[in-house]
Amino acid sequence: MAVTTDNLAGAFIAARRGHKLVDIATLPVPADVDAGFAAQAEVNKGMGYPLAGWKVSLGEGGRPMAGLMQGPYLKSGDTYRGVHGAELRVEIELAIRLGRDMPLRPGQPYTREELIDHCDAALVGIEIVESRIADWTNVPFPLWLADAMGHGGYLLGPEVPFSIFDDVPALTCTVELDGDVLYDRQALHANGDPLVTALAWANRSVEGPLGPLKAGQIITTGSLCGGVLAPTVGPVVARLDPVTAISFALAEQGD
C-alpha cells in the first residue's frame, strides 16, 4: 500500500510541478477509497498546499467524498491557464465560506441550520476541472479521488443570500465560450439540495488524512450544470440567471 501511495503521489507531484499530464497506464491504482484519500493527502503535503477549500460529493452508499481545492482562486476577469492538451470543463456552482471551525461531532451530527450558522457567506463559484491524468474517461474512482477529483482552479463570484439554496430549479445556467453557447439549461443539482454534500462531509465519521473544516475555508457544493467541456480555449461567460454573470478566460500555460 505504501509503495502504491508513494509512487502515485510522486507521479502527481511531478505532473503538477512540471505542468504536464500523466498517462493513466503508468499510474498505480489505489486499492480503495481510503488509499485514494491517503495519496491525495501525500500530494497536498508534497506540494505544500494550504487547506483553503473543499469540493465535496457523495460516493457509493452515500459516503461523503472530498478533494482539497488548493487554488488558484480567481475572480471575474482573470485567466485560468491549463496544461497543454488538458481537457478543461466548466462547472457553475454554489459555495459556502466557513466563519467558524466545524470540528467532528461524533454521535451529534450537525443539522442543515447549524451548517449555515457556521458560515459567513454563500457565493456563486465556477470550478475549472482539469485532471492531471491525460485521458480520464474511465478512471477508477480511488484514482480520481487521489487527483482531488480533477480539481484545477476556482473562480469566486459574488456573495448571495443563503436562501438561494432553497430553490435551485428557479435558476438557469448558461456557459458561452468565445461567443458560442455551450450550455443553456435549468440549474440542477444531483442531490437536489446542494448543501447535502457539504453537510455529509461535516458529519463524516472520521477526519481522515485531509484534515479538519476550518474558518475561512471555501466548500463548493457540486455542479449545477454538470461538467461543460470547453472544446478550445478563449473567453468564457458563465451565467447563473438571474443572479450573476462571471467572465474569465481559459488559456494554456505559456500563452
PDB file of C-alpha atoms in Angstrom:
ATOM      1  CA  MET A   1       0.000   0.000   0.000  1.00  0.00           C
ATOM      2  CA  ALA A   2       2.752   2.442   0.988  1.00  0.00           C
ATOM      3  CA  VAL A   3       4.629   1.825  -2.264  1.00  0.00           C
ATOM      4  CA  THR A   4       1.489   2.439  -4.309  1.00  0.00           C
ATOM      5  CA  THR A   5       0.700   5.626  -2.377  1.00  0.00           C
ATOM      6  CA  ASP A   6       4.259   6.928  -2.653  1.00  0.00           C
ATOM      7  CA  ASN A   7       4.526   6.138  -6.367  1.00  0.00           C
ATOM      8  CA  LEU A   8       1.159   7.644  -7.176  1.00  0.00           C
ATOM      9  CA  ALA A   9       1.737  10.791  -5.134  1.00  0.00           C
ATOM     10  CA  GLY A  10       5.156  11.177  -6.728  1.00  0.00           C
ATOM     11  CA  ALA A  11       3.667  10.954 -10.220  1.00  0.00           C
ATOM     12  CA  PHE A  12       1.040  13.611  -9.481  1.00  0.00           C
ATOM     13  CA  ILE A  13       3.538  15.903  -7.756  1.00  0.00           C
ATOM     14  CA  ALA A  14       5.877  15.678 -10.748  1.00  0.00           C
ATOM     15  CA  ALA A  15       2.971  16.408 -13.111  1.00  0.00           C
ATOM     16  CA  ARG A  16       1.884  19.460 -11.144  1.00  0.00           C
ATOM     17  CA  ARG A  17       5.388  20.865 -10.804  1.00  0.00           C
ATOM     18  CA  GLY A  18       6.210  20.217 -14.436  1.00  0.00           C
ATOM     19  CA  HIS A  19       2.826  21.401 -15.757  1.00  0.00           C
ATOM     20  CA  LYS A  20       2.393  18.092 -17.563  1.00  0.00           C
ATOM     21  CA  LEU A  21      -0.145  15.300 -17.886  1.00  0.00           C
ATOM     22  CA  VAL A  22       0.366  11.686 -16.823  1.00  0.00           C
ATOM     23  CA  ASP A  23      -0.524   8.611 -18.877  1.00  0.00           C
ATOM     24  CA  ILE A  24      -3.086   6.631 -16.876  1.00  0.00           C
ATOM     25  CA  ALA A  25      -1.359   3.391 -17.904  1.00  0.00           C
ATOM     26  CA  THR A  26       1.681   4.414 -15.855  1.00  0.00           C
ATOM     27  CA  LEU A  27      -0.272   5.115 -12.645  1.00  0.00           C
ATOM     28  CA  PRO A  28      -0.816   2.599  -9.838  1.00  0.00           C
ATOM     29  CA  VAL A  29      -4.463   2.454  -8.789  1.00  0.00           C
ATOM     30  CA  PRO A  30      -5.219   2.855  -5.073  1.00  0.00           C
ATOM     31  CA  ALA A  31      -6.731  -0.265  -3.580  1.00  0.00           C
ATOM     32  CA  ASP A  32      -9.771   1.562  -2.228  1.00  0.00           C
ATOM     33  CA  VAL A  33     -11.200   4.944  -1.295  1.00  0.00           C
ATOM     34  CA  ASP A  34      -9.122   5.187   1.871  1.00  0.00           C
ATOM     35  CA  ALA A  35      -5.942   4.651  -0.153  1.00  0.00           C
ATOM     36  CA  GLY A  36      -7.145   7.330  -2.583  1.00  0.00           C
ATOM     37  CA  PHE A  37      -7.540   9.790   0.287  1.00  0.00           C
ATOM     38  CA  ALA A  38      -4.073   8.874   1.560  1.00  0.00           C
ATOM     39  CA  ALA A  39      -2.494   9.515  -1.840  1.00  0.00           C
ATOM     40  CA  GLN A  40      -4.306  12.841  -2.179  1.00  0.00           C
ATOM     41  CA  ALA A  41      -3.015  13.869   1.254  1.00  0.00           C
ATOM     42  CA  GLU A  42       0.555  12.991   0.222  1.00  0.00           C
ATOM     43  CA  VAL A  43       0.228  15.133  -2.920  1.00  0.00           C
ATOM     44  CA  ASN A  44      -1.019  18.085  -0.878  1.00  0.00           C
ATOM     45  CA  LYS A  45       1.792  17.654   1.641  1.00  0.00           C
ATOM     46  CA  GLY A  46       4.419  17.333  -1.076  1.00  0.00           C
ATOM     47  CA  MET A  47       3.178  20.443  -2.860  1.00  0.00           C
ATOM     48  CA  GLY A  48       2.816  22.447   0.338  1.00  0.00           C
ATOM     49  CA  TYR A  49      -0.780  23.332  -0.488  1.00  0.00           C
ATOM     50  CA  PRO A  50      -2.825  25.329   2.026  1.00  0.00           C
ATOM     51  CA  LEU A  51      -6.044  23.845   3.404  1.00  0.00           C
ATOM     52  CA  ALA A  52      -8.039  26.570   1.697  1.00  0.00           C
ATOM     53  CA  GLY A  53     -11.121  24.811   0.397  1.00  0.00           C
ATOM     54  CA  TRP A  54     -13.008  21.653  -0.470  1.00  0.00           C
ATOM     55  CA  LYS A  55     -15.038  20.191  -3.306  1.00  0.00           C
ATOM     56  CA  VAL A  56     -17.476  17.672  -1.871  1.00  0.00           C
ATOM     57  CA  SER A  57     -19.722  14.939  -3.203  1.00  0.00           C
ATOM     58  CA  LEU A  58     -21.401  11.696  -2.216  1.00  0.00           C
ATOM     59  CA  GLY A  59     -19.856   8.393  -3.233  1.00  0.00           C
ATOM     60  CA  GLU A  60     -21.142   4.858  -3.297  1.00  0.00           C
ATOM     61  CA  GLY A  61     -23.533   4.138  -0.453  1.00  0.00           C
ATOM     62  CA  GLY A  62     -23.769   7.839   0.347  1.00  0.00           C
ATOM     63  CA  ARG A  63     -20.227   8.017   1.724  1.00  0.00           C
ATOM     64  CA  PRO A  64     -19.004  11.641   1.753  1.00  0.00           C
ATOM     65  CA  MET A  65     -16.083  12.387  -0.573  1.00  0.00           C
ATOM     66  CA  ALA A  66     -13.878  15.445  -0.905  1.00  0.00           C
ATOM     67  CA  GLY A  67     -10.990  16.912  -2.804  1.00  0.00           C
ATOM     68  CA  LEU A  68      -8.910  19.737  -1.416  1.00  0.00           C
ATOM     69  CA  MET A  69      -9.148  22.912  -3.518  1.00  0.00           C
ATOM     70  CA  GLN A  70      -5.683  24.383  -3.320  1.00  0.00           C
ATOM     71  CA  GLY A  71      -6.400  27.110  -5.840  1.00  0.00           C
ATOM     72  CA  PRO A  72      -5.665  29.167  -7.779  1.00  0.00           C
ATOM     73  CA  TYR A  73      -8.616  31.193  -6.539  1.00  0.00           C
ATOM     74  CA  LEU A  74      -9.561  33.639  -9.255  1.00  0.00           C
ATOM     75  CA  LYS A  75     -12.056  36.433  -9.711  1.00  0.00           C
ATOM     76  CA  SER A  76     -14.190  37.573 -12.625  1.00  0.00           C
ATOM     77  CA  GLY A  77     -11.952  38.879 -15.416  1.00  0.00           C
ATOM     78  CA  ASP A  78      -8.996  36.618 -14.587  1.00  0.00           C
ATOM     79  CA  THR A  79      -7.422  33.940 -16.810  1.00  0.00           C
ATOM     80  CA  TYR A  80      -7.133  30.266 -15.911  1.00  0.00           C
ATOM     81  CA  ARG A  81      -4.103  28.633 -17.528  1.00  0.00           C
ATOM     82  CA  GLY A  82      -4.311  24.906 -18.078  1.00  0.00           C
ATOM     83  CA  VAL A  83      -1.687  22.373 -19.125  1.00  0.00           C
ATOM     84  CA  HIS A  84      -1.191  21.936 -22.879  1.00  0.00           C
ATOM     85  CA  GLY A  85      -3.526  19.205 -24.100  1.00  0.00           C
ATOM     86  CA  ALA A  86      -5.569  19.000 -20.889  1.00  0.00           C
ATOM     87  CA  GLU A  87      -9.324  18.597 -21.023  1.00  0.00           C
ATOM     88  CA  LEU A  88     -10.965  21.575 -19.315  1.00  0.00           C
ATOM     89  CA  ARG A  89     -14.516  21.578 -18.021  1.00  0.00           C
ATOM     90  CA  VAL A  90     -16.529  24.450 -16.558  1.00  0.00           C
ATOM     91  CA  GLU A  91     -18.938  23.911 -13.657  1.00  0.00           C
ATOM     92  CA  ILE A  92     -21.274  26.584 -12.283  1.00  0.00           C
ATOM     93  CA  GLU A  93     -21.687  26.000  -8.557  1.00  0.00           C
ATOM     94  CA  LEU A  94     -22.814  27.422  -5.235  1.00  0.00           C
ATOM     95  CA  ALA A  95     -20.312  27.600  -2.399  1.00  0.00           C
ATOM     96  CA  ILE A  96     -20.170  28.482   1.273  1.00  0.00           C
ATOM     97  CA  ARG A  97     -17.397  30.069   3.317  1.00  0.00           C
ATOM     98  CA  LEU A  98     -16.927  28.922   6.888  1.00  0.00           C
ATOM     99  CA  GLY A  99     -16.910  31.639   9.500  1.00  0.00           C
ATOM    100  CA  ARG A 100     -16.216  29.194  12.350  1.00  0.00           C
ATOM    101  CA  ASP A 101     -14.399  25.880  12.703  1.00  0.00           C
ATOM    102  CA  MET A 102     -16.546  22.750  12.374  1.00  0.00           C
ATOM    103  CA  PRO A 103     -14.809  20.027  14.396  1.00  0.00           C
ATOM    104  CA  LEU A 104     -16.091  16.482  14.096  1.00  0.00           C
ATOM    105  CA  ARG A 105     -19.008  15.812  16.422  1.00  0.00           C
ATOM    106  CA  PRO A 106     -19.482  12.025  16.635  1.00  0.00           C
ATOM    107  CA  GLY A 107     -22.918  10.996  17.821  1.00  0.00           C
ATOM    108  CA  GLN A 108     -24.278  14.512  17.387  1.00  0.00           C
ATOM    109  CA  PRO A 109     -24.480  15.257  13.662  1.00  0.00           C
ATOM    110  CA  TYR A 110     -24.739  18.831  12.515  1.00  0.00           C
ATOM    111  CA  THR A 111     -28.066  19.953  11.092  1.00  0.00           C
ATOM    112  CA  ARG A 112     -28.504  21.976   7.919  1.00  0.00           C
ATOM    113  CA  GLU A 113     -29.318  25.012  10.056  1.00  0.00           C
ATOM    114  CA  GLU A 114     -26.134  24.559  12.098  1.00  0.00           C
ATOM    115  CA  LEU A 115     -24.067  24.292   8.923  1.00  0.00           C
ATOM    116  CA  ILE A 116     -25.435  27.615   7.705  1.00  0.00           C
ATOM    117  CA  ASP A 117     -24.852  29.118  11.150  1.00  0.00           C
ATOM    118  CA  HIS A 118     -21.155  28.197  10.864  1.00  0.00           C
ATOM    119  CA  CYS A 119     -20.849  30.113   7.557  1.00  0.00           C
ATOM    120  CA  ASP A 120     -20.231  33.777   6.987  1.00  0.00           C
ATOM    121  CA  ALA A 121     -21.057  33.812   3.262  1.00  0.00           C
ATOM    122  CA  ALA A 122     -22.710  31.993   0.399  1.00  0.00           C
ATOM    123  CA  LEU A 123     -21.201  32.575  -3.036  1.00  0.00           C
ATOM    124  CA  VAL A 124     -21.538  31.733  -6.699  1.00  0.00           C
ATOM    125  CA  GLY A 125     -18.450  29.934  -7.929  1.00  0.00           C
ATOM    126  CA  ILE A 126     -17.024  28.432 -11.103  1.00  0.00           C
ATOM    127  CA  GLU A 127     -14.894  25.323 -10.809  1.00  0.00           C
ATOM    128  CA  ILE A 128     -12.423  24.509 -13.568  1.00  0.00           C
ATOM    129  CA  VAL A 129     -11.993  20.753 -13.768  1.00  0.00           C
ATOM    130  CA  GLU A 130      -8.545  19.801 -15.067  1.00  0.00           C
ATOM    131  CA  SER A 131      -7.228  16.357 -14.210  1.00  0.00           C
ATOM    132  CA  ARG A 132      -3.522  15.584 -14.177  1.00  0.00           C
ATOM    133  CA  ILE A 133      -4.466  12.358 -15.998  1.00  0.00           C
ATOM    134  CA  ALA A 134      -4.175  12.659 -19.770  1.00  0.00           C
ATOM    135  CA  ASP A 135      -7.237  10.511 -20.545  1.00  0.00           C
ATOM    136  CA  TRP A 136      -9.633  10.282 -17.622  1.00  0.00           C
ATOM    137  CA  THR A 137     -12.622   8.849 -19.488  1.00  0.00           C
ATOM    138  CA  ASN A 138     -12.615   5.642 -17.435  1.00  0.00           C
ATOM    139  CA  VAL A 139     -10.653   6.452 -14.307  1.00  0.00           C
ATOM    140  CA  PRO A 140     -11.235   4.180 -11.279  1.00  0.00           C
ATOM    141  CA  PHE A 141     -12.777   6.316  -8.555  1.00  0.00           C
ATOM    142  CA  PRO A 142      -9.965   5.848  -5.969  1.00  0.00           C
ATOM    143  CA  LEU A 143      -7.520   7.168  -8.591  1.00  0.00           C
ATOM    144  CA  TRP A 144      -9.836  10.105  -9.363  1.00  0.00           C
ATOM    145  CA  LEU A 145     -10.006  10.807  -5.636  1.00  0.00           C
ATOM    146  CA  ALA A 146      -6.209  10.784  -5.397  1.00  0.00           C
ATOM    147  CA  ASP A 147      -6.186  13.560  -8.018  1.00  0.00           C
ATOM    148  CA  ALA A 148      -8.527  15.697  -5.870  1.00  0.00           C
ATOM    149  CA  MET A 149     -11.408  14.679  -8.136  1.00  0.00           C
ATOM    150  CA  GLY A 150      -9.848  16.602 -11.007  1.00  0.00           C
ATOM    151  CA  HIS A 151      -9.827  19.986  -9.324  1.00  0.00           C
ATOM    152  CA  GLY A 152      -7.978  22.622 -11.330  1.00  0.00           C
ATOM    153  CA  GLY A 153      -8.968  26.051 -10.042  1.00  0.00           C
ATOM    154  CA  TYR A 154     -11.882  28.065  -8.712  1.00  0.00           C
ATOM    155  CA  LEU A 155     -13.358  31.442  -9.565  1.00  0.00           C
ATOM    156  CA  LEU A 156     -15.017  33.175  -6.633  1.00  0.00           C
ATOM    157  CA  GLY A 157     -18.117  35.062  -7.679  1.00  0.00           C
ATOM    158  CA  PRO A 158     -20.350  37.407  -5.709  1.00  0.00           C
ATOM    159  CA  GLU A 159     -21.895  36.714  -2.336  1.00  0.00           C
ATOM    160  CA  VAL A 160     -25.569  35.726  -2.449  1.00  0.00           C
ATOM    161  CA  PRO A 161     -28.313  35.149   0.160  1.00  0.00           C
ATOM    162  CA  PHE A 162     -28.355  31.682   1.739  1.00  0.00           C
ATOM    163  CA  SER A 163     -31.949  31.386   0.525  1.00  0.00           C
ATOM    164  CA  ILE A 164     -30.514  30.637  -2.947  1.00  0.00           C
ATOM    165  CA  PHE A 165     -30.025  27.033  -1.794  1.00  0.00           C
ATOM    166  CA  ASP A 166     -33.772  26.642  -1.233  1.00  0.00           C
ATOM    167  CA  ASP A 167     -34.904  26.943  -4.859  1.00  0.00           C
ATOM    168  CA  VAL A 168     -32.161  25.861  -7.249  1.00  0.00           C
ATOM    169  CA  PRO A 169     -34.604  24.965 -10.074  1.00  0.00           C
ATOM    170  CA  ALA A 170     -35.554  28.654 -10.272  1.00  0.00           C
ATOM    171  CA  LEU A 171     -32.071  29.351 -11.650  1.00  0.00           C
ATOM    172  CA  THR A 172     -30.666  28.922 -15.159  1.00  0.00           C
ATOM    173  CA  CYS A 173     -27.096  28.031 -16.100  1.00  0.00           C
ATOM    174  CA  THR A 174     -25.503  29.301 -19.310  1.00  0.00           C
ATOM    175  CA  VAL A 175     -21.921  28.806 -20.466  1.00  0.00           C
ATOM    176  CA  GLU A 176     -20.546  30.665 -23.503  1.00  0.00           C
ATOM    177  CA  LEU A 177     -17.080  30.199 -24.981  1.00  0.00           C
ATOM    178  CA  ASP A 178     -15.836  32.777 -27.478  1.00  0.00           C
ATOM    179  CA  GLY A 179     -19.446  33.760 -28.210  1.00  0.00           C
ATOM    180  CA  ASP A 180     -20.739  30.211 -28.742  1.00  0.00           C
ATOM    181  CA  VAL A 181     -23.342  28.888 -26.305  1.00  0.00           C
ATOM    182  CA  LEU A 182     -22.136  25.548 -24.942  1.00  0.00           C
ATOM    183  CA  TYR A 183     -24.836  25.087 -22.317  1.00  0.00           C
ATOM    184  CA  ASP A 184     -28.166  26.778 -21.508  1.00  0.00           C
ATOM    185  CA  ARG A 185     -30.488  24.880 -19.161  1.00  0.00           C
ATOM    186  CA  GLN A 186     -32.288  24.986 -15.856  1.00  0.00           C
ATOM    187  CA  ALA A 187     -29.974  24.609 -12.873  1.00  0.00           C
ATOM    188  CA  LEU A 188     -29.994  21.106 -11.423  1.00  0.00           C
ATOM    189  CA  HIS A 189     -28.052  19.586  -8.539  1.00  0.00           C
ATOM    190  CA  ALA A 190     -27.549  15.829  -8.403  1.00  0.00           C
ATOM    191  CA  ASN A 191     -28.658  15.727  -4.757  1.00  0.00           C
ATOM    192  CA  GLY A 192     -31.481  18.243  -5.013  1.00  0.00           C
ATOM    193  CA  ASP A 193     -30.325  20.445  -2.139  1.00  0.00           C
ATOM    194  CA  PRO A 194     -26.679  21.465  -2.780  1.00  0.00           C
ATOM    195  CA  LEU A 195     -25.997  21.654   0.955  1.00  0.00           C
ATOM    196  CA  VAL A 196     -26.491  17.874   1.303  1.00  0.00           C
ATOM    197  CA  THR A 197     -22.913  17.215   0.195  1.00  0.00           C
ATOM    198  CA  ALA A 198     -21.315  19.803   2.497  1.00  0.00           C
ATOM    199  CA  LEU A 199     -23.376  18.592   5.434  1.00  0.00           C
ATOM    200  CA  ALA A 200     -22.381  14.983   4.775  1.00  0.00           C
ATOM    201  CA  TRP A 201     -18.691  15.950   4.794  1.00  0.00           C
ATOM    202  CA  ALA A 202     -19.112  17.895   8.049  1.00  0.00           C
ATOM    203  CA  ASN A 203     -20.717  14.763   9.538  1.00  0.00           C
ATOM    204  CA  ARG A 204     -18.148  12.240   8.246  1.00  0.00           C
ATOM    205  CA  SER A 205     -17.286   9.532  10.749  1.00  0.00           C
ATOM    206  CA  VAL A 206     -13.526  10.210  10.895  1.00  0.00           C
ATOM    207  CA  GLU A 207     -11.431  13.237   9.999  1.00  0.00           C
ATOM    208  CA  GLY A 208      -9.073  11.301   7.741  1.00  0.00           C
ATOM    209  CA  PRO A 209      -5.751  12.474   6.321  1.00  0.00           C
ATOM    210  CA  LEU A 210      -7.080  15.626   4.627  1.00  0.00           C
ATOM    211  CA  GLY A 211      -7.643  17.499   7.874  1.00  0.00           C
ATOM    212  CA  PRO A 212     -10.436  19.479   9.540  1.00  0.00           C
ATOM    213  CA  LEU A 213     -13.018  22.020   8.480  1.00  0.00           C
ATOM    214  CA  LYS A 214     -11.666  25.426   9.493  1.00  0.00           C
ATOM    215  CA  ALA A 215     -12.893  29.005   9.476  1.00  0.00           C
ATOM    216  CA  GLY A 216     -12.134  30.769   6.208  1.00  0.00           C
ATOM    217  CA  GLN A 217     -12.284  27.637   4.064  1.00  0.00           C
ATOM    218  CA  ILE A 218     -14.479  27.515   0.965  1.00  0.00           C
ATOM    219  CA  ILE A 219     -16.727  24.495   0.403  1.00  0.00           C
ATOM    220  CA  THR A 220     -18.121  24.182  -3.095  1.00  0.00           C
ATOM    221  CA  THR A 221     -21.212  22.034  -3.188  1.00  0.00           C
ATOM    222  CA  GLY A 222     -21.247  20.488  -6.656  1.00  0.00           C
ATOM    223  CA  SER A 223     -22.133  21.454 -10.192  1.00  0.00           C
ATOM    224  CA  LEU A 224     -25.489  22.883 -11.238  1.00  0.00           C
ATOM    225  CA  CYS A 225     -24.763  22.186 -14.926  1.00  0.00           C
ATOM    226  CA  GLY A 226     -22.662  19.034 -14.984  1.00  0.00           C
ATOM    227  CA  GLY A 227     -19.193  19.388 -16.444  1.00  0.00           C
ATOM    228  CA  VAL A 228     -19.364  21.573 -19.567  1.00  0.00           C
ATOM    229  CA  LEU A 229     -16.490  20.620 -21.864  1.00  0.00           C
ATOM    230  CA  ALA A 230     -14.514  23.505 -23.310  1.00  0.00           C
ATOM    231  CA  PRO A 231     -13.549  22.356 -26.830  1.00  0.00           C
ATOM    232  CA  THR A 232     -10.936  25.097 -27.058  1.00  0.00           C
ATOM    233  CA  VAL A 233      -9.518  27.954 -25.009  1.00  0.00           C
ATOM    234  CA  GLY A 234     -10.757  31.532 -25.124  1.00  0.00           C
ATOM    235  CA  PRO A 235     -13.053  34.000 -23.338  1.00  0.00           C
ATOM    236  CA  VAL A 236     -15.832  32.466 -21.233  1.00  0.00           C
ATOM    237  CA  VAL A 237     -19.024  33.910 -19.805  1.00  0.00           C
ATOM    238  CA  ALA A 238     -20.749  31.720 -17.193  1.00  0.00           C
ATOM    239  CA  ARG A 239     -24.200  32.910 -16.089  1.00  0.00           C
ATOM    240  CA  LEU A 240     -26.351  31.853 -13.190  1.00  0.00           C
ATOM    241  CA  ASP A 241     -29.501  33.737 -14.070  1.00  0.00           C
ATOM    242  CA  PRO A 242     -30.980  35.861 -12.680  1.00  0.00           C
ATOM    243  CA  VAL A 243     -28.140  36.191 -10.146  1.00  0.00           C
ATOM    244  CA  THR A 244     -24.844  36.941 -11.873  1.00  0.00           C
ATOM    245  CA  ALA A 245     -22.537  36.543 -14.859  1.00  0.00           C
ATOM    246  CA  ILE A 246     -18.853  35.729 -14.413  1.00  0.00           C
ATOM    247  CA  SER A 247     -16.432  36.480 -17.245  1.00  0.00           C
ATOM    248  CA  PHE A 248     -12.994  34.899 -17.450  1.00  0.00           C
ATOM    249  CA  ALA A 249     -10.652  33.290 -19.946  1.00  0.00           C
ATOM    250  CA  LEU A 250      -9.247  29.837 -20.497  1.00  0.00           C
ATOM    251  CA  ALA A 251      -5.705  29.627 -21.830  1.00  0.00           C
ATOM    252  CA  GLU A 252      -2.767  27.237 -21.939  1.00  0.00           C
ATOM    253  CA  GLN A 253       0.418  27.591 -19.910  1.00  0.00           C
ATOM    254  CA  GLY A 254       2.779  29.910 -21.742  1.00  0.00           C
ATOM    255  CA  ASP A 255       0.068  31.769 -23.695  1.00  0.00           C
TER     256      ASP A 255
END
